[in-house]
PDB file of N, CA and C in Angstrom:
ATOM      1  N   MET A   1       0.962  -0.517   0.086  1.00 69.00           N
ATOM      2  CA  MET A   1      -0.158  -0.451   0.259  1.00 69.00           C
ATOM      3  C   MET A   1       0.639   1.042   0.050  1.00 69.00           C
ATOM      4  N   LYS A   2       0.475   2.415  -0.785  1.00 87.00           N
ATOM      5  CA  LYS A   2       1.438   3.188  -1.305  1.00 87.00           C
ATOM      6  C   LYS A   2       1.152   4.447   0.333  1.00 87.00           C
ATOM      7  N   THR A   3       0.137   4.640   0.447  1.00 94.00           N
ATOM      8  CA  THR A   3      -0.002   5.936   1.750  1.00 94.00           C
ATOM      9  C   THR A   3      -1.391   4.966   2.883  1.00 94.00           C
ATOM     10  N   ARG A   4      -1.344   5.156   3.940  1.00 96.00           N
ATOM     11  CA  ARG A   4      -2.652   4.827   4.785  1.00 96.00           C
ATOM     12  C   ARG A   4      -3.178   6.015   4.915  1.00 96.00           C
ATOM     13  N   GLN A   5      -2.909   7.196   4.363  1.00 97.00           N
ATOM     14  CA  GLN A   5      -4.226   7.966   4.308  1.00 97.00           C
ATOM     15  C   GLN A   5      -4.695   8.154   3.962  1.00 97.00           C
ATOM     16  N   MET A   6      -5.993   8.303   3.777  1.00 97.00           N
ATOM     17  CA  MET A   6      -7.178   8.086   3.192  1.00 97.00           C
ATOM     18  C   MET A   6      -7.266   9.202   1.875  1.00 97.00           C
ATOM     19  N   GLN A   7      -6.750  10.691   2.183  1.00 96.00           N
ATOM     20  CA  GLN A   7      -7.438  11.488   1.183  1.00 96.00           C
ATOM     21  C   GLN A   7      -6.629  10.993  -0.061  1.00 96.00           C
ATOM     22  N   TYR A   8      -5.247  10.454   0.397  1.00 96.00           N
ATOM     23  CA  TYR A   8      -4.504  10.243  -1.253  1.00 96.00           C
ATOM     24  C   TYR A   8      -4.994   8.304  -1.662  1.00 96.00           C
ATOM     25  N   LEU A   9      -6.039   8.452  -1.409  1.00 97.00           N
ATOM     26  CA  LEU A   9      -6.560   6.826  -2.007  1.00 97.00           C
ATOM     27  C   LEU A   9      -7.514   7.066  -2.774  1.00 97.00           C
ATOM     28  N   HIS A  10      -7.615   6.124  -3.801  1.00 96.00           N
ATOM     29  CA  HIS A  10      -8.695   5.556  -4.657  1.00 96.00           C
ATOM     30  C   HIS A  10      -9.842   5.232  -3.718  1.00 96.00           C
ATOM     31  N   PRO A  11     -11.122   4.811  -3.960  1.00 96.00           N
ATOM     32  CA  PRO A  11     -12.255   4.346  -3.570  1.00 96.00           C
ATOM     33  C   PRO A  11     -11.858   2.869  -2.920  1.00 96.00           C
ATOM     34  N   ASP A  12     -11.435   2.358  -4.661  1.00 96.00           N
ATOM     35  CA  ASP A  12     -11.029   1.236  -4.321  1.00 96.00           C
ATOM     36  C   ASP A  12      -9.977   0.494  -3.135  1.00 96.00           C
ATOM     37  N   GLU A  13      -8.844   0.933  -3.214  1.00 96.00           N
ATOM     38  CA  GLU A  13      -7.824   0.727  -2.296  1.00 96.00           C
ATOM     39  C   GLU A  13      -8.767   1.223  -0.717  1.00 96.00           C
ATOM     40  N   VAL A  14      -9.479   2.206  -0.451  1.00 96.00           N
ATOM     41  CA  VAL A  14      -9.809   1.978   0.655  1.00 96.00           C
ATOM     42  C   VAL A  14     -10.717   0.964   0.830  1.00 96.00           C
ATOM     43  N   LEU A  15     -11.741   0.295   0.381  1.00 96.00           N
ATOM     44  CA  LEU A  15     -12.553  -0.370   0.633  1.00 96.00           C
ATOM     45  C   LEU A  15     -11.749  -1.995   0.596  1.00 96.00           C
ATOM     46  N   ALA A  16     -10.712  -2.205  -0.402  1.00 95.00           N
ATOM     47  CA  ALA A  16      -9.680  -3.156  -0.244  1.00 95.00           C
ATOM     48  C   ALA A  16      -8.727  -2.975   1.203  1.00 95.00           C
ATOM     49  N   GLU A  17      -7.991  -2.260   2.038  1.00 95.00           N
ATOM     50  CA  GLU A  17      -7.799  -2.063   3.719  1.00 95.00           C
ATOM     51  C   GLU A  17      -9.012  -2.094   4.195  1.00 95.00           C
ATOM     52  N   MET A  18     -10.402  -1.311   4.052  1.00 95.00           N
ATOM     53  CA  MET A  18     -11.129  -1.609   5.394  1.00 95.00           C
ATOM     54  C   MET A  18     -11.444  -3.583   5.097  1.00 95.00           C
ATOM     55  N   GLY A  19     -11.529  -3.862   4.044  1.00 95.00           N
ATOM     56  CA  GLY A  19     -11.546  -5.770   4.263  1.00 95.00           C
ATOM     57  C   GLY A  19     -10.469  -6.702   4.544  1.00 95.00           C
ATOM     58  N   ARG A  20      -9.309  -5.898   5.152  1.00 94.00           N
ATOM     59  CA  ARG A  20      -8.668  -6.671   5.526  1.00 94.00           C
ATOM     60  C   ARG A  20      -8.329  -6.083   6.749  1.00 94.00           C
ATOM     61  N   ALA A  21      -8.432  -4.333   7.453  1.00 94.00           N
ATOM     62  CA  ALA A  21      -8.587  -4.152   8.698  1.00 94.00           C
ATOM     63  C   ALA A  21      -9.705  -3.073   9.277  1.00 94.00           C
ATOM     64  N   SER A  22     -10.936  -2.827   9.384  1.00 94.00           N
ATOM     65  CA  SER A  22     -11.661  -2.230   9.513  1.00 94.00           C
ATOM     66  C   SER A  22     -11.468  -1.510  11.069  1.00 94.00           C
ATOM     67  N   VAL A  23     -10.651  -0.291  10.867  1.00 96.00           N
ATOM     68  CA  VAL A  23      -9.711   0.647  11.737  1.00 96.00           C
ATOM     69  C   VAL A  23      -9.041   1.778  10.678  1.00 96.00           C
ATOM     70  N   ALA A  24      -9.806   3.227  11.230  1.00 97.00           N
ATOM     71  CA  ALA A  24      -9.444   4.506  10.950  1.00 97.00           C
ATOM     72  C   ALA A  24      -9.339   5.492  12.204  1.00 97.00           C
ATOM     73  N   TYR A  25      -8.174   6.053  11.855  1.00 98.00           N
ATOM     74  CA  TYR A  25      -7.181   6.996  13.184  1.00 98.00           C
ATOM     75  C   TYR A  25      -8.324   7.911  12.961  1.00 98.00           C
ATOM     76  N   LEU A  26      -8.067   8.820  13.862  1.00 98.00           N
ATOM     77  CA  LEU A  26      -8.489  10.202  13.383  1.00 98.00           C
ATOM     78  C   LEU A  26      -7.426  11.198  14.593  1.00 98.00           C
ATOM     79  N   PRO A  27      -6.264  11.754  13.713  1.00 98.00           N
ATOM     80  CA  PRO A  27      -5.936  12.754  14.451  1.00 98.00           C
ATOM     81  C   PRO A  27      -6.398  13.549  14.705  1.00 98.00           C
ATOM     82  N   LEU A  28      -6.484  13.950  16.064  1.00 96.00           N
ATOM     83  CA  LEU A  28      -6.478  15.524  16.522  1.00 96.00           C
ATOM     84  C   LEU A  28      -5.421  15.857  16.998  1.00 96.00           C
ATOM     85  N   GLY A  29      -5.337  17.589  16.881  1.00 94.00           N
ATOM     86  CA  GLY A  29      -4.404  18.395  17.625  1.00 94.00           C
ATOM     87  C   GLY A  29      -4.564  20.055  17.452  1.00 94.00           C
ATOM     88  N   LEU A  30      -3.768  19.891  18.444  1.00 91.00           N
ATOM     89  CA  LEU A  30      -3.983  21.399  19.095  1.00 91.00           C
ATOM     90  C   LEU A  30      -3.108  22.439  17.202  1.00 91.00           C
ATOM     91  N   LEU A  31      -4.090  23.544  17.164  1.00 90.00           N
ATOM     92  CA  LEU A  31      -3.323  24.915  16.636  1.00 90.00           C
ATOM     93  C   LEU A  31      -2.528  25.534  18.086  1.00 90.00           C
ATOM     94  N   GLU A  32      -1.469  26.140  18.254  1.00 89.00           N
ATOM     95  CA  GLU A  32      -1.412  26.457  19.535  1.00 89.00           C
ATOM     96  C   GLU A  32       0.632  27.091  19.293  1.00 89.00           C
ATOM     97  N   TRP A  33      -0.011  28.549  20.378  1.00 88.00           N
ATOM     98  CA  TRP A  33       1.485  29.056  20.470  1.00 88.00           C
ATOM     99  C   TRP A  33       2.276  28.341  20.991  1.00 88.00           C
ATOM    100  N   HIS A  34       3.499  27.698  20.402  1.00 85.00           N
ATOM    101  CA  HIS A  34       4.923  26.996  21.125  1.00 85.00           C
ATOM    102  C   HIS A  34       5.895  28.158  21.782  1.00 85.00           C
ATOM    103  N   GLY A  35       6.047  29.120  21.160  1.00 87.00           N
ATOM    104  CA  GLY A  35       6.783  29.748  21.213  1.00 87.00           C
ATOM    105  C   GLY A  35       7.151  30.109  19.582  1.00 87.00           C
ATOM    106  N   PRO A  36       8.255  31.365  19.843  1.00 91.00           N
ATOM    107  CA  PRO A  36       8.864  31.446  18.273  1.00 91.00           C
ATOM    108  C   PRO A  36       9.547  30.044  17.671  1.00 91.00           C
ATOM    109  N   HIS A  37       9.867  29.029  18.171  1.00 95.00           N
ATOM    110  CA  HIS A  37      10.641  28.217  17.732  1.00 95.00           C
ATOM    111  C   HIS A  37      10.341  26.975  17.291  1.00 95.00           C
ATOM    112  N   LEU A  38       8.481  27.035  16.821  1.00 92.00           N
ATOM    113  CA  LEU A  38       8.214  25.721  16.442  1.00 92.00           C
ATOM    114  C   LEU A  38       6.743  26.364  16.073  1.00 92.00           C
ATOM    115  N   PRO A  39       5.806  25.279  15.273  1.00 93.00           N
ATOM    116  CA  PRO A  39       5.334  25.973  14.858  1.00 93.00           C
ATOM    117  C   PRO A  39       4.105  25.690  14.700  1.00 93.00           C
ATOM    118  N   LEU A  40       2.798  26.269  14.803  1.00 90.00           N
ATOM    119  CA  LEU A  40       1.560  26.376  15.256  1.00 90.00           C
ATOM    120  C   LEU A  40       1.139  24.977  15.600  1.00 90.00           C
ATOM    121  N   GLY A  41       1.191  24.247  14.616  1.00 92.00           N
ATOM    122  CA  GLY A  41       0.646  22.430  14.397  1.00 92.00           C
ATOM    123  C   GLY A  41       1.586  21.676  14.938  1.00 92.00           C
ATOM    124  N   ALA A  42       2.280  22.045  15.973  1.00 93.00           N
ATOM    125  CA  ALA A  42       3.530  20.937  15.830  1.00 93.00           C
ATOM    126  C   ALA A  42       2.424  19.850  16.946  1.00 93.00           C
ATOM    127  N   ASP A  43       1.657  19.528  17.759  1.00 93.00           N
ATOM    128  CA  ASP A  43       0.621  18.613  18.377  1.00 93.00           C
ATOM    129  C   ASP A  43       0.037  17.827  17.087  1.00 93.00           C
ATOM    130  N   ALA A  44      -0.350  18.804  16.519  1.00 95.00           N
ATOM    131  CA  ALA A  44      -1.208  18.550  15.384  1.00 95.00           C
ATOM    132  C   ALA A  44       0.405  17.109  14.476  1.00 95.00           C
ATOM    133  N   PHE A  45       1.118  17.609  14.271  1.00 96.00           N
ATOM    134  CA  PHE A  45       2.345  16.778  13.475  1.00 96.00           C
ATOM    135  C   PHE A  45       2.632  15.931  14.158  1.00 96.00           C
ATOM    136  N   ASN A  46       2.674  15.777  15.369  1.00 96.00           N
ATOM    137  CA  ASN A  46       2.955  14.485  15.790  1.00 96.00           C
ATOM    138  C   ASN A  46       1.506  13.469  16.715  1.00 96.00           C
ATOM    139  N   ALA A  47       0.266  14.308  16.570  1.00 97.00           N
ATOM    140  CA  ALA A  47      -0.850  13.206  16.655  1.00 97.00           C
ATOM    141  C   ALA A  47      -0.923  12.790  15.262  1.00 97.00           C
ATOM    142  N   GLU A  48      -0.792  12.599  14.194  1.00 97.00           N
ATOM    143  CA  GLU A  48      -0.961  12.291  12.856  1.00 97.00           C
ATOM    144  C   GLU A  48       0.634  11.255  12.591  1.00 97.00           C
ATOM    145  N   ALA A  49       1.967  11.321  12.899  1.00 98.00           N
ATOM    146  CA  ALA A  49       3.009  10.500  13.178  1.00 98.00           C
ATOM    147  C   ALA A  49       2.532   9.732  13.635  1.00 98.00           C
ATOM    148  N   VAL A  50       1.927   9.161  14.920  1.00 98.00           N
ATOM    149  CA  VAL A  50       1.821   8.432  15.961  1.00 98.00           C
ATOM    150  C   VAL A  50       0.556   7.449  15.470  1.00 98.00           C
ATOM    151  N   ALA A  51      -0.220   8.088  14.938  1.00 98.00           N
ATOM    152  CA  ALA A  51      -1.456   7.583  13.525  1.00 98.00           C
ATOM    153  C   ALA A  51      -0.719   6.665  12.441  1.00 98.00           C
ATOM    154  N   LEU A  52      -0.368   7.112  11.847  1.00 97.00           N
ATOM    155  CA  LEU A  52       0.362   6.719  11.337  1.00 97.00           C
ATOM    156  C   LEU A  52       0.994   5.477  10.802  1.00 97.00           C
ATOM    157  N   GLN A  53       1.974   5.794  12.968  1.00 97.00           N
ATOM    158  CA  GLN A  53       2.910   4.832  13.254  1.00 97.00           C
ATOM    159  C   GLN A  53       1.443   3.458  12.978  1.00 97.00           C
ATOM    160  N   ALA A  54       0.858   3.556  14.292  1.00 97.00           N
ATOM    161  CA  ALA A  54       0.264   2.848  14.372  1.00 97.00           C
ATOM    162  C   ALA A  54      -1.430   2.037  13.285  1.00 97.00           C
ATOM    163  N   ALA A  55      -1.472   2.819  12.354  1.00 97.00           N
ATOM    164  CA  ALA A  55      -1.525   1.971  11.004  1.00 97.00           C
ATOM    165  C   ALA A  55      -0.773   0.662  10.523  1.00 97.00           C
ATOM    166  N   ASP A  56       0.450   1.545  10.631  1.00 95.00           N
ATOM    167  CA  ASP A  56       1.894   0.511   9.969  1.00 95.00           C
ATOM    168  C   ASP A  56       1.339  -1.098  10.742  1.00 95.00           C
ATOM    169  N   LEU A  57       1.422  -0.781  12.109  1.00 96.00           N
ATOM    170  CA  LEU A  57       1.699  -1.640  12.758  1.00 96.00           C
ATOM    171  C   LEU A  57       0.321  -2.419  13.099  1.00 96.00           C
ATOM    172  N   THR A  58      -0.766  -2.226  12.582  1.00 94.00           N
ATOM    173  CA  THR A  58      -2.283  -2.682  12.576  1.00 94.00           C
ATOM    174  C   THR A  58      -3.184  -2.662  11.561  1.00 94.00           C
ATOM    175  N   GLY A  59      -2.226  -2.475  10.840  1.00 95.00           N
ATOM    176  CA  GLY A  59      -3.496  -2.520   9.913  1.00 95.00           C
ATOM    177  C   GLY A  59      -4.426  -1.133   9.799  1.00 95.00           C
ATOM    178  N   GLY A  60      -5.052  -0.781   8.662  1.00 96.00           N
ATOM    179  CA  GLY A  60      -6.524   0.254   9.250  1.00 96.00           C
ATOM    180  C   GLY A  60      -5.797   1.591   7.639  1.00 96.00           C
ATOM    181  N   LEU A  61      -6.706   2.646   8.212  1.00 97.00           N
ATOM    182  CA  LEU A  61      -6.325   3.753   7.625  1.00 97.00           C
ATOM    183  C   LEU A  61      -6.607   5.136   8.810  1.00 97.00           C
ATOM    184  N   VAL A  62      -5.530   6.564   8.085  1.00 98.00           N
ATOM    185  CA  VAL A  62      -5.736   7.321   8.481  1.00 98.00           C
ATOM    186  C   VAL A  62      -6.604   8.246   8.008  1.00 98.00           C
ATOM    187  N   LEU A  63      -7.475   8.721   9.047  1.00 98.00           N
ATOM    188  CA  LEU A  63      -8.487  10.012   8.338  1.00 98.00           C
ATOM    189  C   LEU A  63      -7.621  11.194   8.052  1.00 98.00           C
ATOM    190  N   PRO A  64      -8.038  12.287   7.724  1.00 98.00           N
ATOM    191  CA  PRO A  64      -7.137  13.616   7.807  1.00 98.00           C
ATOM    192  C   PRO A  64      -6.756  14.763   9.282  1.00 98.00           C
ATOM    193  N   THR A  65      -6.230  14.826   9.938  1.00 97.00           N
ATOM    194  CA  THR A  65      -5.887  15.023  10.405  1.00 97.00           C
ATOM    195  C   THR A  65      -6.960  16.234  11.095  1.00 97.00           C
ATOM    196  N   VAL A  66      -7.671  16.639  12.092  1.00 96.00           N
ATOM    197  CA  VAL A  66      -8.471  17.632  12.826  1.00 96.00           C
ATOM    198  C   VAL A  66      -7.692  18.496  12.935  1.00 96.00           C
ATOM    199  N   TYR A  67      -7.808  19.721  13.181  1.00 93.00           N
ATOM    200  CA  TYR A  67      -6.850  20.754  13.608  1.00 93.00           C
ATOM    201  C   TYR A  67      -7.999  21.908  14.361  1.00 93.00           C
ATOM    202  N   PHE A  68      -7.757  21.867  15.714  1.00 90.00           N
ATOM    203  CA  PHE A  68      -8.476  22.824  16.624  1.00 90.00           C
ATOM    204  C   PHE A  68      -7.290  23.608  17.677  1.00 90.00           C
ATOM    205  N   GLY A  69      -8.263  24.897  18.260  1.00 84.00           N
ATOM    206  CA  GLY A  69      -7.313  25.272  19.188  1.00 84.00           C
ATOM    207  C   GLY A  69      -8.468  26.375  20.425  1.00 84.00           C
ATOM    208  N   THR A  70      -7.270  26.818  20.781  1.00 73.00           N
ATOM    209  CA  THR A  70      -7.935  27.905  21.676  1.00 73.00           C
ATOM    210  C   THR A  70      -6.806  29.055  21.871  1.00 73.00           C
ATOM    211  N   GLU A  71      -6.350  29.270  20.478  1.00 66.00           N
ATOM    212  CA  GLU A  71      -5.548  30.828  20.627  1.00 66.00           C
ATOM    213  C   GLU A  71      -6.758  31.782  19.737  1.00 66.00           C
ATOM    214  N   ARG A  72      -6.243  33.133  20.722  1.00 65.00           N
ATOM    215  CA  ARG A  72      -7.596  34.073  20.082  1.00 65.00           C
ATOM    216  C   ARG A  72      -5.998  35.072  19.462  1.00 65.00           C
ATOM    217  N   GLU A  73      -5.439  34.619  19.146  1.00 60.00           N
ATOM    218  CA  GLU A  73      -4.236  36.096  18.869  1.00 60.00           C
ATOM    219  C   GLU A  73      -4.661  36.541  17.068  1.00 60.00           C
TER     220      GLU A  73
END
């Protein structure tokens, strides 16, 4: 499988993988200030990396990352 990220797959690839492992991971991550040295999406990047590793180990697919946050600036 070229990727486990659903947004890059064709419908037949999604159906084939769901037949093997009916699991979908939904990475959630904050958009928040970490100081000038990190991007606002650092938490979401980590969540996506963990979801991709879990899917590689157990099968299944990774849904697009959902960003949310508390920053009001």
